Rosetta silent file (secondary structure, phi, psi, omega in degrees, C-alpha in Angstrom):
SEQUENCE: GPPGTGKTLLAKATANLAGAQFLSVKGPELISKWQGESERSIREIFDRARKLAPCVLFFDEFDSIGMDRNSIGDGYSGMSSIVNQLLTEFDGMESRDGVMILAATNQPNLIDEAFLREGRFGHMIHVGFPDPAQYPALINVHLGETPLANDVDLHAICEALPSELTGADISGLVACARMAAIDRYLQFDPGVDFVEKFYMKQDDLQFALNRLLGARTGQVNGAADSLLQI
SCORE:     score description
SCORE:     0.000 S_00000001
   1 L     0.000  173.249 -175.620  100.764  108.661   94.486 S_00000001
   2 L   -66.494  161.105  179.274  101.339  105.248   95.951 S_00000001
   3 L   -66.883  150.419  176.736  104.822  104.152   97.138 S_00000001
   4 L    78.545   13.344 -179.935  107.122  102.796   94.502 S_00000001
   5 L   -89.900  -10.864  175.533  105.571  104.682   91.491 S_00000001
   6 L   100.888   32.698 -179.683  108.682  106.743   90.858 S_00000001
   7 H   -69.789  -41.110  178.733  107.943  110.059   92.522 S_00000001
   8 H   -66.459  -42.545  177.764  111.529  110.564   93.640 S_00000001
   9 H   -65.549  -30.650  173.791  112.795  109.666   90.167 S_00000001
  10 H   -64.736  -40.782  179.164  110.455  112.206   88.626 S_00000001
  11 H   -69.249  -37.623  177.515  111.940  114.887   90.851 S_00000001
  12 H   -70.352  -35.572  177.566  115.484  113.869   89.987 S_00000001
  13 H   -63.787  -34.509  172.733  114.596  113.868   86.299 S_00000001
  14 H   -59.851  -43.476  179.249  113.282  117.437   86.749 S_00000001
  15 H   -65.981  -43.030 -171.069  116.616  118.575   88.197 S_00000001
  16 H   -67.068  -42.651 -179.703  118.564  116.765   85.438 S_00000001
  17 H   -66.367  -30.652 -179.427  116.494  118.307   82.623 S_00000001
  18 H   -83.254   -6.104 -175.741  116.762  121.697   84.176 S_00000001
  19 L    62.859   38.357 -176.436  120.525  121.327   84.642 S_00000001
  20 L  -116.401  156.068  169.866  120.086  122.138   88.398 S_00000001
  21 E   -62.816  150.899 -178.821  121.470  120.675   91.556 S_00000001
  22 E  -118.707  114.491  179.869  119.300  118.157   93.328 S_00000001
  23 E  -114.894  108.297 -173.594  118.854  118.419   97.081 S_00000001
  24 E  -101.845  136.769 -177.304  116.675  115.656   98.578 S_00000001
  25 E  -134.989  124.957  171.435  115.350  115.748  102.134 S_00000001
  26 E   -86.434  128.904 -176.331  113.214  113.025  103.836 S_00000001
  27 H   -51.607  -46.356 -179.470  110.599  114.674  105.991 S_00000001
  28 H   -60.166  -25.053  179.487  111.075  112.442  109.109 S_00000001
  29 H   -62.440  -25.381 -178.919  114.792  113.418  109.111 S_00000001
  30 H   -86.600  -11.371 -179.670  113.869  116.927  110.118 S_00000001
  31 L   -79.583  119.790  179.726  111.877  115.939  113.144 S_00000001
  32 L  -127.345  152.005 -179.679  113.844  116.320  116.364 S_00000001
  33 L   -85.014   -4.815  175.763  112.940  115.947  119.929 S_00000001
  34 L   -90.762  128.900 -174.864  114.812  118.953  120.929 S_00000001
  35 L   -52.250  124.897  173.756  112.961  122.251  121.003 S_00000001
  36 L    82.983   -6.214  177.922  113.848  124.533  118.030 S_00000001
  37 H   -66.950  -41.404 -178.079  116.215  121.970  116.402 S_00000001
  38 H   -63.005  -46.454  178.060  113.764  121.063  113.689 S_00000001
  39 H   -57.172  -44.003 -179.124  113.205  124.798  112.815 S_00000001
  40 H   -67.753  -38.437  176.880  116.916  125.353  112.649 S_00000001
  41 H   -60.141  -37.783  177.959  117.409  122.376  110.289 S_00000001
  42 H   -64.347  -44.346 -177.783  114.720  123.753  107.974 S_00000001
  43 H   -66.415  -37.321 -178.731  116.412  127.223  107.795 S_00000001
  44 H   -69.951  -32.900 -178.050  119.816  125.515  107.084 S_00000001
  45 H   -69.648  -39.878 -179.456  118.326  123.422  104.301 S_00000001
  46 H   -67.462  -44.696  179.568  116.729  126.444  102.520 S_00000001
  47 H   -52.581  -43.906 -175.846  119.999  128.377  103.078 S_00000001
  48 H   -71.125  -39.567  179.197  121.972  125.532  101.429 S_00000001
  49 H   -60.334  -39.317  173.878  119.448  125.400   98.561 S_00000001
  50 H   -60.099  -40.333  178.390  119.978  129.043   97.952 S_00000001
  51 H   -73.960  -22.278  179.531  123.706  128.609   97.755 S_00000001
  52 H   -92.208   -3.681 -177.839  123.423  125.778   95.357 S_00000001
  53 L   -45.533  134.749    7.183  121.059  127.643   93.057 S_00000001
  54 L   -77.836  133.280 -175.647  119.875  126.744   90.485 S_00000001
  55 E  -143.362  142.824  172.423  118.577  123.941   92.608 S_00000001
  56 E  -103.277  110.766 -176.593  115.644  121.602   92.965 S_00000001
  57 E   -89.505  108.745 -175.678  114.755  121.184   96.637 S_00000001
  58 E  -115.280  125.973  178.246  112.830  117.982   97.118 S_00000001
  59 E  -101.783  112.448  173.858  110.911  116.940  100.199 S_00000001
  60 E   -94.162  147.856 -175.463  110.063  113.277  100.461 S_00000001
  61 L    54.123   48.612 -176.109  107.279  112.036  102.667 S_00000001
  62 H   -61.064  -27.207  178.934  106.149  115.667  103.109 S_00000001
  63 H   -60.196  -19.464 -179.539  103.035  114.802  105.097 S_00000001
  64 H   -74.535  -22.594 -177.317  105.292  114.041  108.083 S_00000001
  65 L  -117.157  -21.170 -176.266  106.456  117.603  108.376 S_00000001
  66 L  -108.158   31.876 -176.463  103.693  119.548  106.541 S_00000001
  67 E   -67.110  153.369  178.893  100.793  118.015  108.430 S_00000001
  68 L   -60.653  120.045 -178.247   97.525  119.792  108.945 S_00000001
  69 H   -62.998  -24.284  175.875   97.782  121.966  112.073 S_00000001
  70 H   -67.679  -20.899 -175.007   94.093  121.290  112.860 S_00000001
  71 H   -97.370   -2.272 -175.431   94.920  117.571  113.349 S_00000001
  72 L   -85.059  122.608 -173.777   97.901  118.123  115.642 S_00000001
  73 L   -79.290  175.914  179.391   96.978  116.951  119.141 S_00000001
  74 L   -68.194  143.930 -179.807   97.966  118.303  122.577 S_00000001
  75 L    92.140   -7.855 -179.437  101.581  117.685  123.442 S_00000001
  76 L  -114.836   31.230 -173.377  102.643  118.036  119.781 S_00000001
  77 H   -66.007  -24.838  177.014  102.838  121.888  119.570 S_00000001
  78 H   -61.571  -25.519  174.912  106.509  121.455  118.104 S_00000001
  79 H   -67.648  -35.174  178.365  104.912  120.159  114.945 S_00000001
  80 H   -68.470  -32.372  175.591  102.915  123.380  114.495 S_00000001
  81 H   -64.947  -38.780  178.124  106.221  125.269  114.825 S_00000001
  82 H   -65.833  -45.078  178.525  107.737  123.131  112.056 S_00000001
  83 H   -60.168  -45.230 -175.919  104.790  123.933  109.774 S_00000001
  84 H   -65.870  -35.256 -178.085  104.969  127.636  110.539 S_00000001
  85 H   -72.106  -40.215  177.574  108.786  127.702  109.875 S_00000001
  86 H   -60.085  -42.576  179.260  108.209  125.914  106.524 S_00000001
  87 H   -64.791  -37.085  175.570  105.559  128.361  105.496 S_00000001
  88 H   -59.024  -42.987 -178.681  107.882  131.198  106.427 S_00000001
  89 H   -72.450  -30.937  177.607  110.643  129.880  104.229 S_00000001
  90 H   -60.676  -42.021 -177.220  108.134  129.218  101.389 S_00000001
  91 L   -80.887   -0.941  175.825  107.031  132.848  101.430 S_00000001
  92 L   -83.974   54.345 -169.377  110.636  134.139  101.205 S_00000001
  93 H   -60.201  -38.663 -174.685  110.255  134.236   97.441 S_00000001
  94 H   -68.079  -20.290  177.736  112.594  137.208   96.982 S_00000001
  95 H  -108.707   17.326 -179.550  115.554  135.258   98.515 S_00000001
  96 L  -124.366   27.862  172.789  114.658  131.988   96.817 S_00000001
  97 L   -57.466  128.169 -179.172  115.546  132.833   93.249 S_00000001
  98 L    86.104    5.071 -179.795  116.695  129.795   91.322 S_00000001
  99 E  -116.878  117.704  173.529  115.228  127.343   93.751 S_00000001
 100 E   -98.782  132.052 -178.083  112.318  125.025   92.748 S_00000001
 101 E  -110.082  127.256  173.856  110.603  123.242   95.600 S_00000001
 102 E  -121.158  153.119  175.779  109.056  119.751   94.984 S_00000001
 103 E  -145.746  154.577  178.037  107.499  117.479   97.444 S_00000001
 104 E  -134.098  146.552  179.306  106.070  113.927   97.369 S_00000001
 105 L  -150.877  155.188  161.962  103.465  112.195   99.502 S_00000001
 106 L  -112.564   13.635  173.767  101.137  109.263   99.398 S_00000001
 107 L  -140.495   72.444 -179.202   98.705  110.867  101.831 S_00000001
 108 H   -64.420  -21.184  179.780   97.962  114.341  100.471 S_00000001
 109 H   -68.210  -10.798 -179.817   94.904  114.551  102.746 S_00000001
 110 H   -95.565   -2.688 -176.648   97.225  114.940  105.730 S_00000001
 111 E   -83.652  139.460  178.087   98.924  118.059  104.383 S_00000001
 112 L   -65.096  134.459 -174.309   97.933  121.461  105.751 S_00000001
 113 H   -60.048  -27.047 -178.294   95.842  123.403  103.237 S_00000001
 114 H   -61.652  -26.126 -177.380   98.131  126.438  103.582 S_00000001
 115 H   -79.837  -20.354 -169.877  100.862  124.617  101.516 S_00000001
 116 H   -92.280    5.534 -175.995   98.387  123.874   98.618 S_00000001
 117 L   -89.623  165.024  175.184   97.563  127.418   97.511 S_00000001
 118 L   -57.109  144.659 -178.542   99.109  129.168   94.502 S_00000001
 119 L    96.008  -18.436  175.500  102.581  130.425   95.202 S_00000001
 120 L  -118.250 -116.147  173.080  103.428  127.403   97.293 S_00000001
 121 L   -90.379   72.579 -179.053  102.477  123.911   96.098 S_00000001
 122 L   -74.529  -21.008 -178.975  100.047  125.249   93.493 S_00000001
 123 L  -121.049  128.326  178.215  100.378  122.324   91.215 S_00000001
 124 L  -115.352  132.240 -179.156   99.662  118.747   92.034 S_00000001
 125 L  -124.211  129.235  173.899  100.513  115.764   89.867 S_00000001
 126 L   -81.530  119.920  174.901   99.179  112.279   90.522 S_00000001
 127 L  -105.243   97.449 -167.866  101.814  109.574   89.875 S_00000001
 128 L  -103.941 -162.746  177.612   99.877  106.482   89.626 S_00000001
 129 L   -67.009  142.321  173.182  100.445  102.847   88.468 S_00000001
 130 L   -69.875  150.202  176.213  101.808  102.165   85.023 S_00000001
 131 L   -60.559  134.027  176.498   99.624  100.785   82.391 S_00000001
 132 H   -47.174  -30.903 -178.813  100.039   96.985   81.991 S_00000001
 133 H   -63.332  -21.851 -178.973  100.890   97.704   78.246 S_00000001
 134 H   -94.514    4.827  179.735  104.083   99.312   79.535 S_00000001
 135 H   -60.441  -47.640  179.043  105.255   96.323   81.527 S_00000001
 136 H   -53.764  -43.912 -176.538  107.493   94.928   78.683 S_00000001
 137 H   -66.166  -42.301 -179.272  109.216   98.312   78.298 S_00000001
 138 H   -65.408  -41.906  178.050  109.773   98.608   82.072 S_00000001
 139 H   -62.216  -43.502  174.241  111.210   95.194   82.279 S_00000001
 140 H   -54.644  -44.584  175.642  113.572   95.861   79.434 S_00000001
 141 H   -53.450  -44.842 -179.649  114.740   98.934   81.326 S_00000001
 142 H   -77.967  -28.113  175.040  115.601   96.968   84.316 S_00000001
 143 H   -62.557  -40.467 -178.891  117.121   94.113   82.391 S_00000001
 144 L    59.216 -121.319 -176.689  119.595   96.542   80.809 S_00000001
 145 L   -98.620   14.808  179.254  122.357   94.472   79.153 S_00000001
 146 L   -65.844  122.469 -176.171  121.495   91.195   80.814 S_00000001
 147 L   -68.438  139.162 -177.013  121.841   88.483   78.090 S_00000001
 148 E  -113.594  142.578  173.633  118.591   86.541   77.450 S_00000001
 149 L   -68.657  161.840  179.710  118.171   82.918   76.194 S_00000001
 150 L   -66.532  -19.852  179.022  116.329   82.513   72.875 S_00000001
 151 L   -88.314    3.331 -179.377  113.297   81.082   74.661 S_00000001
 152 L   -69.698  129.874 -179.293  112.601   84.201   76.685 S_00000001
 153 L  -127.737   93.562 -176.989  109.145   85.523   76.053 S_00000001
 154 H   -67.205  -31.258  179.743  108.554   88.746   78.015 S_00000001
 155 H   -68.221  -27.737  176.344  105.044   89.209   76.710 S_00000001
 156 H   -69.881  -39.103  175.182  104.026   85.858   78.160 S_00000001
 157 H   -64.422  -46.659 -177.543  105.365   86.951   81.584 S_00000001
 158 H   -63.004  -37.850  177.910  103.723   90.352   81.316 S_00000001
 159 H   -65.405  -23.996  174.370  100.333   88.838   80.462 S_00000001
 160 H   -83.250  -14.325 -177.401  100.536   86.837   83.699 S_00000001
 161 L   -72.241  140.964  175.965  101.411   89.891   85.746 S_00000001
 162 L   -72.673  160.957  175.109   98.628   91.458   87.872 S_00000001
 163 L   -74.978  170.822  176.164   97.477   95.045   87.400 S_00000001
 164 L    61.162   35.985  167.015   98.415   97.900   89.666 S_00000001
 165 L   -84.294  144.176  174.118  102.137   96.962   89.805 S_00000001
 166 L   -91.051  167.778  176.996  104.539   99.731   90.693 S_00000001
 167 H   -63.948  -29.283  174.891  107.851  100.425   89.029 S_00000001
 168 H   -66.339  -36.361  178.498  109.450   99.078   92.219 S_00000001
 169 H   -66.710  -41.470  179.582  107.546   95.851   91.839 S_00000001
 170 H   -62.281  -45.167  177.480  108.839   95.481   88.232 S_00000001
 171 H   -56.488  -46.443  178.855  112.390   96.271   89.464 S_00000001
 172 H   -68.953  -31.549  174.588  112.037   93.544   92.117 S_00000001
 173 H   -63.647  -46.860  179.991  110.750   91.004   89.652 S_00000001
 174 H   -66.145  -37.506 -177.896  113.809   91.516   87.446 S_00000001
 175 H   -66.982  -38.957 -177.122  116.204   91.460   90.366 S_00000001
 176 H   -68.369  -43.965 -177.290  114.664   88.090   91.639 S_00000001
 177 H   -65.227  -35.239  178.404  114.941   86.575   88.092 S_00000001
 178 H   -64.917  -39.643  178.283  118.562   87.730   87.817 S_00000001
 179 H   -66.566  -39.886  177.529  119.369   86.167   91.185 S_00000001
 180 H   -61.816  -43.603 -179.913  117.619   82.879   90.131 S_00000001
 181 H   -64.093  -42.804  173.632  119.772   82.858   87.037 S_00000001
 182 H   -57.509  -51.815  177.053  122.947   83.382   89.080 S_00000001
 183 H   -58.440  -36.838  179.631  122.067   80.675   91.541 S_00000001
 184 H   -61.428  -41.381 -174.456  121.369   78.287   88.641 S_00000001
 185 H   -76.309  -31.605 -179.149  124.801   78.891   87.254 S_00000001
 186 H   -71.587  -13.265  176.129  126.526   78.637   90.666 S_00000001
 187 L   -72.277  -17.362  175.480  125.178   75.100   91.017 S_00000001
 188 L  -112.613  177.297 -178.829  127.646   74.176   88.306 S_00000001
 189 L   -95.066  102.191 -174.122  131.302   75.062   87.844 S_00000001
 190 L   -71.385  -24.286 -177.339  131.130   78.097   85.692 S_00000001
 191 H    63.668 -158.826 -170.984  135.031   78.307   85.306 S_00000001
 192 H   -78.655  -19.369 -174.835  136.689   81.418   83.870 S_00000001
 193 H   -98.480   26.255 -177.547  134.248   81.861   81.052 S_00000001
 194 H   -51.514  -48.678 -171.292  131.241   82.409   83.519 S_00000001
 195 H   -67.799  -36.630  177.471  130.411   85.815   82.120 S_00000001
 196 H   -69.947  -24.907 -177.201  130.387   84.614   78.492 S_00000001
 197 H   -94.548   -8.308 -169.566  128.135   81.653   79.272 S_00000001
 198 L   -82.129  134.852  169.325  125.761   83.494   81.574 S_00000001
 199 L  -160.806  159.181 -175.232  122.229   84.327   80.386 S_00000001
 200 E   -93.640  133.666 -178.805  118.771   84.577   81.795 S_00000001
 201 L  -104.417  167.594 -178.325  116.223   81.831   80.839 S_00000001
 202 H   -66.600  -31.431  175.031  112.420   81.850   80.756 S_00000001
 203 H   -57.884  -36.466 -175.975  112.482   79.594   83.823 S_00000001
 204 H   -66.668  -48.850  179.446  114.316   82.320   85.810 S_00000001
 205 H   -66.322  -32.788 -178.895  111.588   84.898   84.895 S_00000001
 206 H   -72.475  -40.388  176.031  108.780   82.369   85.656 S_00000001
 207 H   -54.537  -47.667  179.536  110.395   81.731   89.074 S_00000001
 208 H   -66.396  -37.834  176.093  110.323   85.490   89.839 S_00000001
 209 H   -59.054  -44.756 -176.999  106.752   85.674   88.575 S_00000001
 210 H   -64.685  -38.673  177.368  105.720   82.945   90.873 S_00000001
 211 H   -59.617  -45.061 -176.953  107.356   84.637   93.810 S_00000001
 212 H   -63.117  -51.194 -176.621  105.627   87.907   93.016 S_00000001
 213 H   -58.585  -41.226 -175.587  102.171   86.218   92.613 S_00000001
 214 H   -69.543  -40.002 -179.259  102.718   84.258   95.790 S_00000001
 215 H   -66.735  -38.096  175.036  103.657   87.293   97.760 S_00000001
 216 H   -65.781  -38.308  176.274  100.570   89.225   96.534 S_00000001
 217 H   -68.231  -35.311  177.645   98.281   86.335   97.318 S_00000001
 218 H   -62.494  -45.244 -179.176   99.742   86.144  100.813 S_00000001
 219 H   -60.744  -44.857  175.429   99.016   89.791  101.340 S_00000001
 220 H   -58.385  -46.548 -179.678   95.441   89.424  100.157 S_00000001
 221 H   -67.274  -36.459  175.343   94.837   86.369  102.328 S_00000001
 222 H   -60.218  -42.616  176.951   96.456   88.155  105.282 S_00000001
 223 H   -65.501  -38.398 -177.920   94.124   91.093  104.931 S_00000001
 224 H   -66.410  -43.556 -178.374   91.093   88.789  104.653 S_00000001
 225 H   -60.133  -41.232  174.884   92.166   86.911  107.829 S_00000001
 226 H   -55.872  -47.379  179.124   92.443   90.247  109.616 S_00000001
 227 H   -63.488  -38.047  178.710   88.952   91.227  108.590 S_00000001
 228 H   -64.900  -40.492 -177.189   87.614   87.827  109.793 S_00000001
 229 H   -69.403  -31.354  177.536   89.276   88.302  113.132 S_00000001
 230 L   -67.575    0.000    0.000   87.686   91.770  113.449 S_00000001
């Protein structure tokens, strides 16, 4: 699924529900310019996962290390060795008891088909954008215990939000509104009872909404300008 939709959180939740250790690895971290170093790192990660069993071994940005070998150009033979080493570790089922392997990508078309058969990554789950009807609940999650003024209307804010927002976008919206509320308070002398008097107003959320809409409009205009230049 797209970036920011919660793929990593889903993997962490899986480990939590299973009562297992969570071992996270970002794909680009395994790529080394030294011959054989990447393969050694992969072996060490799988060995560590076996020692931590029960364990969820999670590869983020998997397309960077599990790329299709047919698309690897000349001079990048080391990438083929990385893919082969991963496949070897995946097939060591008898020594991988208690280890669940998950991976995330936003470009599944770049992954070698050998990883996608049954016995390896046999199940694929698309993590897409949340439904706009879920925006209020997501905002409440990120607000946590932040005190709100009586005039706050989350539904009015949510109705103005565009579709196809990610969980990360919602988190950024709330963080921006919280900072706007803090800046507003710091313009005055809060005194020792700052915490008791602090609360978020509708204007703070509206400020964050305007920032979000402005940023998205800028992205669209920037893309249009690029097309016109082409």
